[in-house]
PDB file of C-alpha atoms in Angstrom:
ATOM      1  CA  MET A   1      -0.153   0.044  -0.121  1.00  0.00           C
ATOM      2  CA  SER A   2       1.709   3.519  -0.817  1.00  0.00           C
ATOM      3  CA  GLY A   3       1.869   6.338   1.829  1.00  0.00           C
ATOM      4  CA  LYS A   4      -0.809   8.368  -0.170  1.00  0.00           C
ATOM      5  CA  PRO A   5      -3.932   9.263   1.526  1.00  0.00           C
ATOM      6  CA  ARG A   6      -6.920   7.056  -0.224  1.00  0.00           C
ATOM      7  CA  LEU A   7     -10.255   8.689   0.003  1.00  0.00           C
ATOM      8  CA  THR A   8     -13.039   7.097  -0.713  1.00  0.00           C
ATOM      9  CA  TYR A   9     -16.451   8.759  -2.323  1.00  0.00           C
ATOM     10  CA  LEU A  10     -18.088   8.945  -5.162  1.00  0.00           C
ATOM     11  CA  ASN A  11     -17.456  10.264  -8.678  1.00  0.00           C
ATOM     12  CA  GLY A  12     -18.356  14.282  -7.543  1.00  0.00           C
ATOM     13  CA  ARG A  13     -18.128  16.792  -5.322  1.00  0.00           C
ATOM     14  CA  GLY A  14     -20.455  16.798  -2.362  1.00  0.00           C
ATOM     15  CA  ARG A  15     -18.427  16.269   1.344  1.00  0.00           C
ATOM     16  CA  MET A  16     -15.116  15.328  -0.064  1.00  0.00           C
ATOM     17  CA  GLU A  17     -14.526  18.158  -2.575  1.00  0.00           C
ATOM     18  CA  PRO A  18     -13.480  20.594   0.631  1.00  0.00           C
ATOM     19  CA  ILE A  19     -11.012  17.520   1.503  1.00  0.00           C
ATOM     20  CA  ARG A  20      -9.276  17.269  -2.175  1.00  0.00           C
ATOM     21  CA  TRP A  21      -9.166  21.028  -1.971  1.00  0.00           C
ATOM     22  CA  LEU A  22      -7.443  21.322   1.276  1.00  0.00           C
ATOM     23  CA  LEU A  23      -4.582  18.430   0.357  1.00  0.00           C
ATOM     24  CA  GLY A  24      -4.448  20.003  -3.180  1.00  0.00           C
ATOM     25  CA  ALA A  25      -3.126  23.290  -1.178  1.00  0.00           C
ATOM     26  CA  ALA A  26      -1.465  21.435   1.154  1.00  0.00           C
ATOM     27  CA  GLY A  27       0.564  19.344  -1.950  1.00  0.00           C
ATOM     28  CA  VAL A  28      -0.712  16.061  -1.118  1.00  0.00           C
ATOM     29  CA  GLU A  29      -1.036  13.891  -3.421  1.00  0.00           C
ATOM     30  CA  PHE A  30      -3.733  11.572  -3.061  1.00  0.00           C
ATOM     31  CA  GLU A  31      -5.666   8.353  -4.905  1.00  0.00           C
ATOM     32  CA  GLU A  32      -9.336   7.734  -4.865  1.00  0.00           C
ATOM     33  CA  THR A  33     -11.909   5.254  -5.056  1.00  0.00           C
ATOM     34  CA  PHE A  34     -15.052   5.995  -6.379  1.00  0.00           C
ATOM     35  CA  LEU A  35     -18.142   4.412  -4.965  1.00  0.00           C
ATOM     36  CA  GLU A  36     -20.934   3.183  -8.007  1.00  0.00           C
ATOM     37  CA  THR A  37     -23.367   1.149  -6.315  1.00  0.00           C
ATOM     38  CA  ARG A  38     -25.331   0.412  -3.092  1.00  0.00           C
ATOM     39  CA  GLU A  39     -23.858  -2.749  -2.514  1.00  0.00           C
ATOM     40  CA  GLU A  40     -20.374  -1.159  -2.763  1.00  0.00           C
ATOM     41  CA  TYR A  41     -21.630   0.981   0.107  1.00  0.00           C
ATOM     42  CA  GLU A  42     -22.552  -1.546   2.317  1.00  0.00           C
ATOM     43  CA  LYS A  43     -19.780  -3.462   1.937  1.00  0.00           C
ATOM     44  CA  LEU A  44     -17.703  -0.412   3.250  1.00  0.00           C
ATOM     45  CA  ILE A  45     -20.310  -0.537   6.012  1.00  0.00           C
ATOM     46  CA  LYS A  46     -20.244  -4.650   6.835  1.00  0.00           C
ATOM     47  CA  GLY A  47     -16.588  -4.687   7.060  1.00  0.00           C
ATOM     48  CA  GLY A  48     -16.235  -1.853   9.588  1.00  0.00           C
ATOM     49  CA  SER A  49     -14.982   0.561   8.164  1.00  0.00           C
ATOM     50  CA  LEU A  50     -17.233   3.568   8.376  1.00  0.00           C
ATOM     51  CA  LEU A  51     -17.685   4.088  11.893  1.00  0.00           C
ATOM     52  CA  PHE A  52     -21.017   5.802  11.459  1.00  0.00           C
ATOM     53  CA  GLN A  53     -22.258   4.181   8.489  1.00  0.00           C
ATOM     54  CA  GLN A  54     -20.978   7.758   6.359  1.00  0.00           C
ATOM     55  CA  VAL A  55     -18.476   8.826   4.047  1.00  0.00           C
ATOM     56  CA  PRO A  56     -16.495  10.114   3.328  1.00  0.00           C
ATOM     57  CA  LEU A  57     -13.316   7.761   4.254  1.00  0.00           C
ATOM     58  CA  VAL A  58     -10.051   8.828   4.559  1.00  0.00           C
ATOM     59  CA  GLU A  59      -7.872   6.007   4.905  1.00  0.00           C
ATOM     60  CA  ILE A  60      -4.132   8.944   6.008  1.00  0.00           C
ATOM     61  CA  ASP A  61      -1.878   7.660   8.410  1.00  0.00           C
ATOM     62  CA  GLY A  62      -2.213   4.443   9.573  1.00  0.00           C
ATOM     63  CA  MET A  63      -6.374   5.464  10.166  1.00  0.00           C
ATOM     64  CA  LYS A  64      -9.490   5.338   9.089  1.00  0.00           C
ATOM     65  CA  MET A  65     -11.143   8.468   9.009  1.00  0.00           C
ATOM     66  CA  VAL A  66     -15.076   9.295   9.033  1.00  0.00           C
ATOM     67  CA  GLN A  67     -17.009  12.781   9.393  1.00  0.00           C
ATOM     68  CA  THR A  68     -15.872  15.459   7.704  1.00  0.00           C
ATOM     69  CA  ARG A  69     -14.922  18.305   9.744  1.00  0.00           C
ATOM     70  CA  ALA A  70     -12.438  15.503  12.038  1.00  0.00           C
ATOM     71  CA  ILE A  71     -11.030  14.849   8.563  1.00  0.00           C
ATOM     72  CA  LEU A  72     -10.586  18.806   7.577  1.00  0.00           C
ATOM     73  CA  SER A  73      -9.300  19.306  10.942  1.00  0.00           C
ATOM     74  CA  TYR A  74      -6.547  16.559  10.966  1.00  0.00           C
ATOM     75  CA  ILE A  75      -5.209  17.331   7.755  1.00  0.00           C
ATOM     76  CA  ALA A  76      -4.768  20.820   8.506  1.00  0.00           C
ATOM     77  CA  GLY A  77      -3.096  20.458  11.439  1.00  0.00           C
ATOM     78  CA  LYS A  78      -0.796  17.928  10.001  1.00  0.00           C
ATOM     79  CA  TYR A  79       0.208  20.620   7.189  1.00  0.00           C
ATOM     80  CA  ASN A  80       0.545  23.722   8.827  1.00  0.00           C
ATOM     81  CA  LEU A  81      -2.620  25.281   7.842  1.00  0.00           C
ATOM     82  CA  TYR A  82      -4.666  25.534  11.203  1.00  0.00           C
ATOM     83  CA  GLY A  83      -2.691  28.452  12.940  1.00  0.00           C
ATOM     84  CA  LYS A  84      -0.485  29.097  14.899  1.00  0.00           C
ATOM     85  CA  ASP A  85      -1.717  28.857  18.261  1.00  0.00           C
ATOM     86  CA  LEU A  86      -5.091  28.535  19.986  1.00  0.00           C
ATOM     87  CA  LYS A  87      -6.843  31.989  19.193  1.00  0.00           C
ATOM     88  CA  GLU A  88      -5.601  31.213  15.723  1.00  0.00           C
ATOM     89  CA  ARG A  89      -7.074  27.991  15.280  1.00  0.00           C
ATOM     90  CA  ALA A  90     -10.191  29.468  17.212  1.00  0.00           C
ATOM     91  CA  LEU A  91     -10.953  32.117  14.502  1.00  0.00           C
ATOM     92  CA  ILE A  92     -10.153  29.786  10.930  1.00  0.00           C
ATOM     93  CA  ASP A  93     -13.179  27.633  12.582  1.00  0.00           C
ATOM     94  CA  MET A  94     -15.469  30.248  12.877  1.00  0.00           C
ATOM     95  CA  TYR A  95     -14.501  31.094   9.150  1.00  0.00           C
ATOM     96  CA  VAL A  96     -14.948  27.666   8.403  1.00  0.00           C
ATOM     97  CA  GLU A  97     -17.857  27.078  10.153  1.00  0.00           C
ATOM     98  CA  GLY A  98     -19.744  30.316   8.288  1.00  0.00           C
ATOM     99  CA  ILE A  99     -18.022  29.196   4.785  1.00  0.00           C
ATOM    100  CA  THR A 100     -19.736  25.802   5.884  1.00  0.00           C
ATOM    101  CA  ASP A 101     -22.794  26.846   6.294  1.00  0.00           C
ATOM    102  CA  LEU A 102     -23.027  28.251   2.470  1.00  0.00           C
ATOM    103  CA  MET A 103     -21.093  25.556   0.883  1.00  0.00           C
ATOM    104  CA  GLN A 104     -23.975  23.471   2.185  1.00  0.00           C
ATOM    105  CA  MET A 105     -26.476  25.321   0.320  1.00  0.00           C
ATOM    106  CA  ILE A 106     -24.600  24.762  -2.469  1.00  0.00           C
ATOM    107  CA  MET A 107     -24.045  21.463  -1.978  1.00  0.00           C
ATOM    108  CA  MET A 108     -27.946  20.103  -1.741  1.00  0.00           C
ATOM    109  CA  PHE A 109     -29.016  22.407  -4.602  1.00  0.00           C
ATOM    110  CA  PRO A 110     -28.821  19.926  -7.411  1.00  0.00           C
ATOM    111  CA  PHE A 111     -31.330  17.602  -5.790  1.00  0.00           C
ATOM    112  CA  SER A 112     -33.920  20.835  -5.378  1.00  0.00           C
ATOM    113  CA  PRO A 113     -36.910  19.810  -6.429  1.00  0.00           C
ATOM    114  CA  PRO A 114     -37.772  21.570 -10.108  1.00  0.00           C
ATOM    115  CA  GLU A 115     -40.392  23.937  -8.135  1.00  0.00           C
ATOM    116  CA  GLU A 116     -37.954  24.879  -5.618  1.00  0.00           C
ATOM    117  CA  LYS A 117     -34.914  25.474  -8.012  1.00  0.00           C
ATOM    118  CA  GLU A 118     -35.718  29.179  -8.356  1.00  0.00           C
ATOM    119  CA  LYS A 119     -36.559  29.901  -4.456  1.00  0.00           C
ATOM    120  CA  ASN A 120     -33.411  27.841  -3.239  1.00  0.00           C
ATOM    121  CA  PHE A 121     -31.119  29.977  -5.835  1.00  0.00           C
ATOM    122  CA  ASN A 122     -32.041  33.190  -4.752  1.00  0.00           C
ATOM    123  CA  SER A 123     -31.539  32.377  -1.608  1.00  0.00           C
ATOM    124  CA  ILE A 124     -27.736  31.514  -2.187  1.00  0.00           C
ATOM    125  CA  LYS A 125     -27.326  34.358  -4.186  1.00  0.00           C
ATOM    126  CA  GLU A 126     -29.153  36.603  -1.136  1.00  0.00           C
ATOM    127  CA  LYS A 127     -27.478  34.328   1.645  1.00  0.00           C
ATOM    128  CA  ALA A 128     -23.869  34.671  -0.153  1.00  0.00           C
ATOM    129  CA  THR A 129     -24.138  38.559  -1.150  1.00  0.00           C
ATOM    130  CA  ASN A 130     -25.866  39.584   2.319  1.00  0.00           C
ATOM    131  CA  ARG A 131     -24.614  37.387   4.669  1.00  0.00           C
ATOM    132  CA  TYR A 132     -21.582  36.042   4.021  1.00  0.00           C
ATOM    133  CA  PHE A 133     -18.981  37.462   1.223  1.00  0.00           C
ATOM    134  CA  PRO A 134     -19.966  41.089   3.518  1.00  0.00           C
ATOM    135  CA  VAL A 135     -17.841  39.312   6.746  1.00  0.00           C
ATOM    136  CA  PHE A 136     -14.861  38.058   4.294  1.00  0.00           C
ATOM    137  CA  GLU A 137     -14.887  41.239   3.023  1.00  0.00           C
ATOM    138  CA  LYS A 138     -14.934  43.135   6.284  1.00  0.00           C
ATOM    139  CA  VAL A 139     -12.765  40.446   7.483  1.00  0.00           C
ATOM    140  CA  LEU A 140     -10.032  41.179   5.073  1.00  0.00           C
ATOM    141  CA  LYS A 141      -9.746  44.852   5.302  1.00  0.00           C
ATOM    142  CA  GLN A 142      -9.393  45.726   9.153  1.00  0.00           C
ATOM    143  CA  HIS A 143      -6.997  42.374   9.145  1.00  0.00           C
ATOM    144  CA  GLY A 144      -4.695  44.089   6.195  1.00  0.00           C
ATOM    145  CA  GLN A 145      -2.810  40.996   5.184  1.00  0.00           C
ATOM    146  CA  ASP A 146      -3.401  38.656   2.669  1.00  0.00           C
ATOM    147  CA  PHE A 147      -5.056  35.825   4.319  1.00  0.00           C
ATOM    148  CA  LEU A 148      -8.328  35.523   6.741  1.00  0.00           C
ATOM    149  CA  VAL A 149      -5.825  34.681   9.722  1.00  0.00           C
ATOM    150  CA  GLY A 150      -2.386  35.434  10.739  1.00  0.00           C
ATOM    151  CA  ASN A 151       0.312  36.248   7.788  1.00  0.00           C
ATOM    152  CA  LYS A 152       0.120  32.612   5.889  1.00  0.00           C
ATOM    153  CA  CYS A 153      -2.490  30.126   4.041  1.00  0.00           C
ATOM    154  CA  SER A 154      -4.382  28.236   6.256  1.00  0.00           C
ATOM    155  CA  TRP A 155      -7.540  26.062   5.800  1.00  0.00           C
ATOM    156  CA  ALA A 156     -10.028  28.830   6.225  1.00  0.00           C
ATOM    157  CA  ASP A 157      -8.545  30.895   3.192  1.00  0.00           C
ATOM    158  CA  VAL A 158      -8.754  27.162   0.886  1.00  0.00           C
ATOM    159  CA  GLN A 159     -12.352  26.918   2.047  1.00  0.00           C
ATOM    160  CA  LEU A 160     -13.420  30.054   1.080  1.00  0.00           C
ATOM    161  CA  ILE A 161     -11.837  30.188  -2.524  1.00  0.00           C
ATOM    162  CA  GLU A 162     -13.430  27.440  -2.831  1.00  0.00           C
ATOM    163  CA  ALA A 163     -16.861  29.171  -2.058  1.00  0.00           C
ATOM    164  CA  ILE A 164     -15.864  31.831  -4.315  1.00  0.00           C
ATOM    165  CA  LEU A 165     -15.388  29.804  -6.812  1.00  0.00           C
ATOM    166  CA  ALA A 166     -18.844  27.498  -6.227  1.00  0.00           C
ATOM    167  CA  VAL A 167     -20.970  30.369  -6.063  1.00  0.00           C
ATOM    168  CA  GLU A 168     -19.457  32.343  -9.066  1.00  0.00           C
ATOM    169  CA  GLU A 169     -20.095  29.321 -11.223  1.00  0.00           C
ATOM    170  CA  LYS A 170     -23.761  29.813 -10.193  1.00  0.00           C
ATOM    171  CA  ILE A 171     -24.032  33.592 -10.104  1.00  0.00           C
ATOM    172  CA  PRO A 172     -20.522  34.690 -12.434  1.00  0.00           C
ATOM    173  CA  ALA A 173     -20.962  38.452 -10.861  1.00  0.00           C
ATOM    174  CA  VAL A 174     -21.327  37.847  -7.584  1.00  0.00           C
ATOM    175  CA  LEU A 175     -17.675  39.629  -6.102  1.00  0.00           C
ATOM    176  CA  LEU A 176     -19.086  42.558  -7.979  1.00  0.00           C
ATOM    177  CA  GLY A 177     -18.810  45.312  -4.819  1.00  0.00           C
ATOM    178  CA  PHE A 178     -16.036  43.272  -3.042  1.00  0.00           C
ATOM    179  CA  PRO A 179     -13.113  44.373  -3.911  1.00  0.00           C
ATOM    180  CA  GLN A 180     -11.203  42.888  -1.256  1.00  0.00           C
ATOM    181  CA  LEU A 181     -12.249  39.829  -2.166  1.00  0.00           C
ATOM    182  CA  GLN A 182     -11.631  39.551  -5.817  1.00  0.00           C
ATOM    183  CA  ALA A 183      -7.920  40.449  -5.020  1.00  0.00           C
ATOM    184  CA  PHE A 184      -7.953  37.552  -2.361  1.00  0.00           C
ATOM    185  CA  LYS A 185      -9.794  35.076  -5.405  1.00  0.00           C
ATOM    186  CA  ILE A 186      -6.348  36.095  -7.327  1.00  0.00           C
ATOM    187  CA  ARG A 187      -4.000  35.868  -4.969  1.00  0.00           C
ATOM    188  CA  MET A 188      -5.383  32.606  -3.636  1.00  0.00           C
ATOM    189  CA  SER A 189      -6.229  31.117  -7.534  1.00  0.00           C
ATOM    190  CA  ASN A 190      -2.324  32.097  -8.394  1.00  0.00           C
ATOM    191  CA  MET A 191      -0.500  30.162  -5.076  1.00  0.00           C
ATOM    192  CA  PRO A 192       1.291  27.249  -7.087  1.00  0.00           C
ATOM    193  CA  THR A 193      -0.564  24.093  -5.076  1.00  0.00           C
ATOM    194  CA  ILE A 194      -4.198  25.667  -5.949  1.00  0.00           C
ATOM    195  CA  LYS A 195      -3.270  26.795  -9.090  1.00  0.00           C
ATOM    196  CA  LYS A 196      -2.389  23.334 -10.143  1.00  0.00           C
ATOM    197  CA  PHE A 197      -5.273  22.316  -8.744  1.00  0.00           C
ATOM    198  CA  LEU A 198      -7.496  24.413 -10.575  1.00  0.00           C
ATOM    199  CA  GLN A 199      -5.769  23.246 -13.880  1.00  0.00           C
ATOM    200  CA  PRO A 200      -7.702  20.326 -16.329  1.00  0.00           C
ATOM    201  CA  GLY A 201      -7.279  16.961 -15.552  1.00  0.00           C
ATOM    202  CA  SER A 202      -6.653  17.245 -11.555  1.00  0.00           C
ATOM    203  CA  PRO A 203      -8.674  16.017  -8.299  1.00  0.00           C
ATOM    204  CA  ARG A 204     -10.984  18.633  -8.579  1.00  0.00           C
ATOM    205  CA  LYS A 205     -14.279  17.432  -9.472  1.00  0.00           C
ATOM    206  CA  PRO A 206     -16.706  19.324 -11.595  1.00  0.00           C
ATOM    207  CA  PRO A 207     -19.855  20.857 -10.714  1.00  0.00           C
ATOM    208  CA  PRO A 208     -22.966  18.065 -10.286  1.00  0.00           C
ATOM    209  CA  ASP A 209     -24.875  16.770 -13.053  1.00  0.00           C
ATOM    210  CA  ASP A 210     -27.861  14.204 -13.126  1.00  0.00           C
ATOM    211  CA  HIS A 211     -25.894  11.316 -13.689  1.00  0.00           C
ATOM    212  CA  TYR A 212     -24.061  12.452 -10.033  1.00  0.00           C
ATOM    213  CA  VAL A 213     -27.546  13.150  -8.629  1.00  0.00           C
ATOM    214  CA  GLU A 214     -29.058  10.028  -9.834  1.00  0.00           C
ATOM    215  CA  THR A 215     -25.907   8.087  -8.235  1.00  0.00           C
ATOM    216  CA  VAL A 216     -26.209   9.925  -4.730  1.00  0.00           C
ATOM    217  CA  LEU A 217     -29.794   8.546  -4.992  1.00  0.00           C
ATOM    218  CA  LYS A 218     -29.344   5.124  -5.983  1.00  0.00           C
ATOM    219  CA  ILE A 219     -26.666   4.631  -3.346  1.00  0.00           C
ATOM    220  CA  PHE A 220     -28.019   6.480  -0.301  1.00  0.00           C
ATOM    221  CA  LYS A 221     -31.720   6.418  -0.546  1.00  0.00           C
ATOM    222  CA  ASN A 222     -33.624   3.253   1.228  1.00  0.00           C
TER     223      ASN A 222
END
């Protein structure tokens, strides 16, 4: 077995995508196993690999880790993306929680019933432009550094650039009126490891399509 982390999930974004982003930002190569059937998922449960009968599953440093937040915390700490002290870590946690709330809306959007699509789209737009992005615009301006916490890239920065690009896929002009976030996006996108992760052929997954939605429903719905 190689020393690379092994990720087990579906061949799509979902809850694994922030993990892929964080490993990519850390410059860590990883291998992936993609679930395609409910039988494969049930086999993992029966084999004891899924502590709470849920994916993502990340095998790293001899551990079989589940629960997205725990996995991300471990990776951030291991690869020096989690601040220099307890106060910085608290800020990173706070910012990550906020970004995760926004990303949860985006992640669930493809599963919206047709009659709710427009309402859910408008909710994402309203909350991104009026609740979440103004916070990070203000933080960057007041902090006066290139990054959200301290003076180096952290887990929070990686989550934020992921969120910015995900919202822009739906609302291309969303950063109008947010000059700090526009500059942040350019800086982060040009960091060597993230620039590599954004290139075609990287492990970054495309926006979810109908096939992805169908696969999720087939595997996880009883």
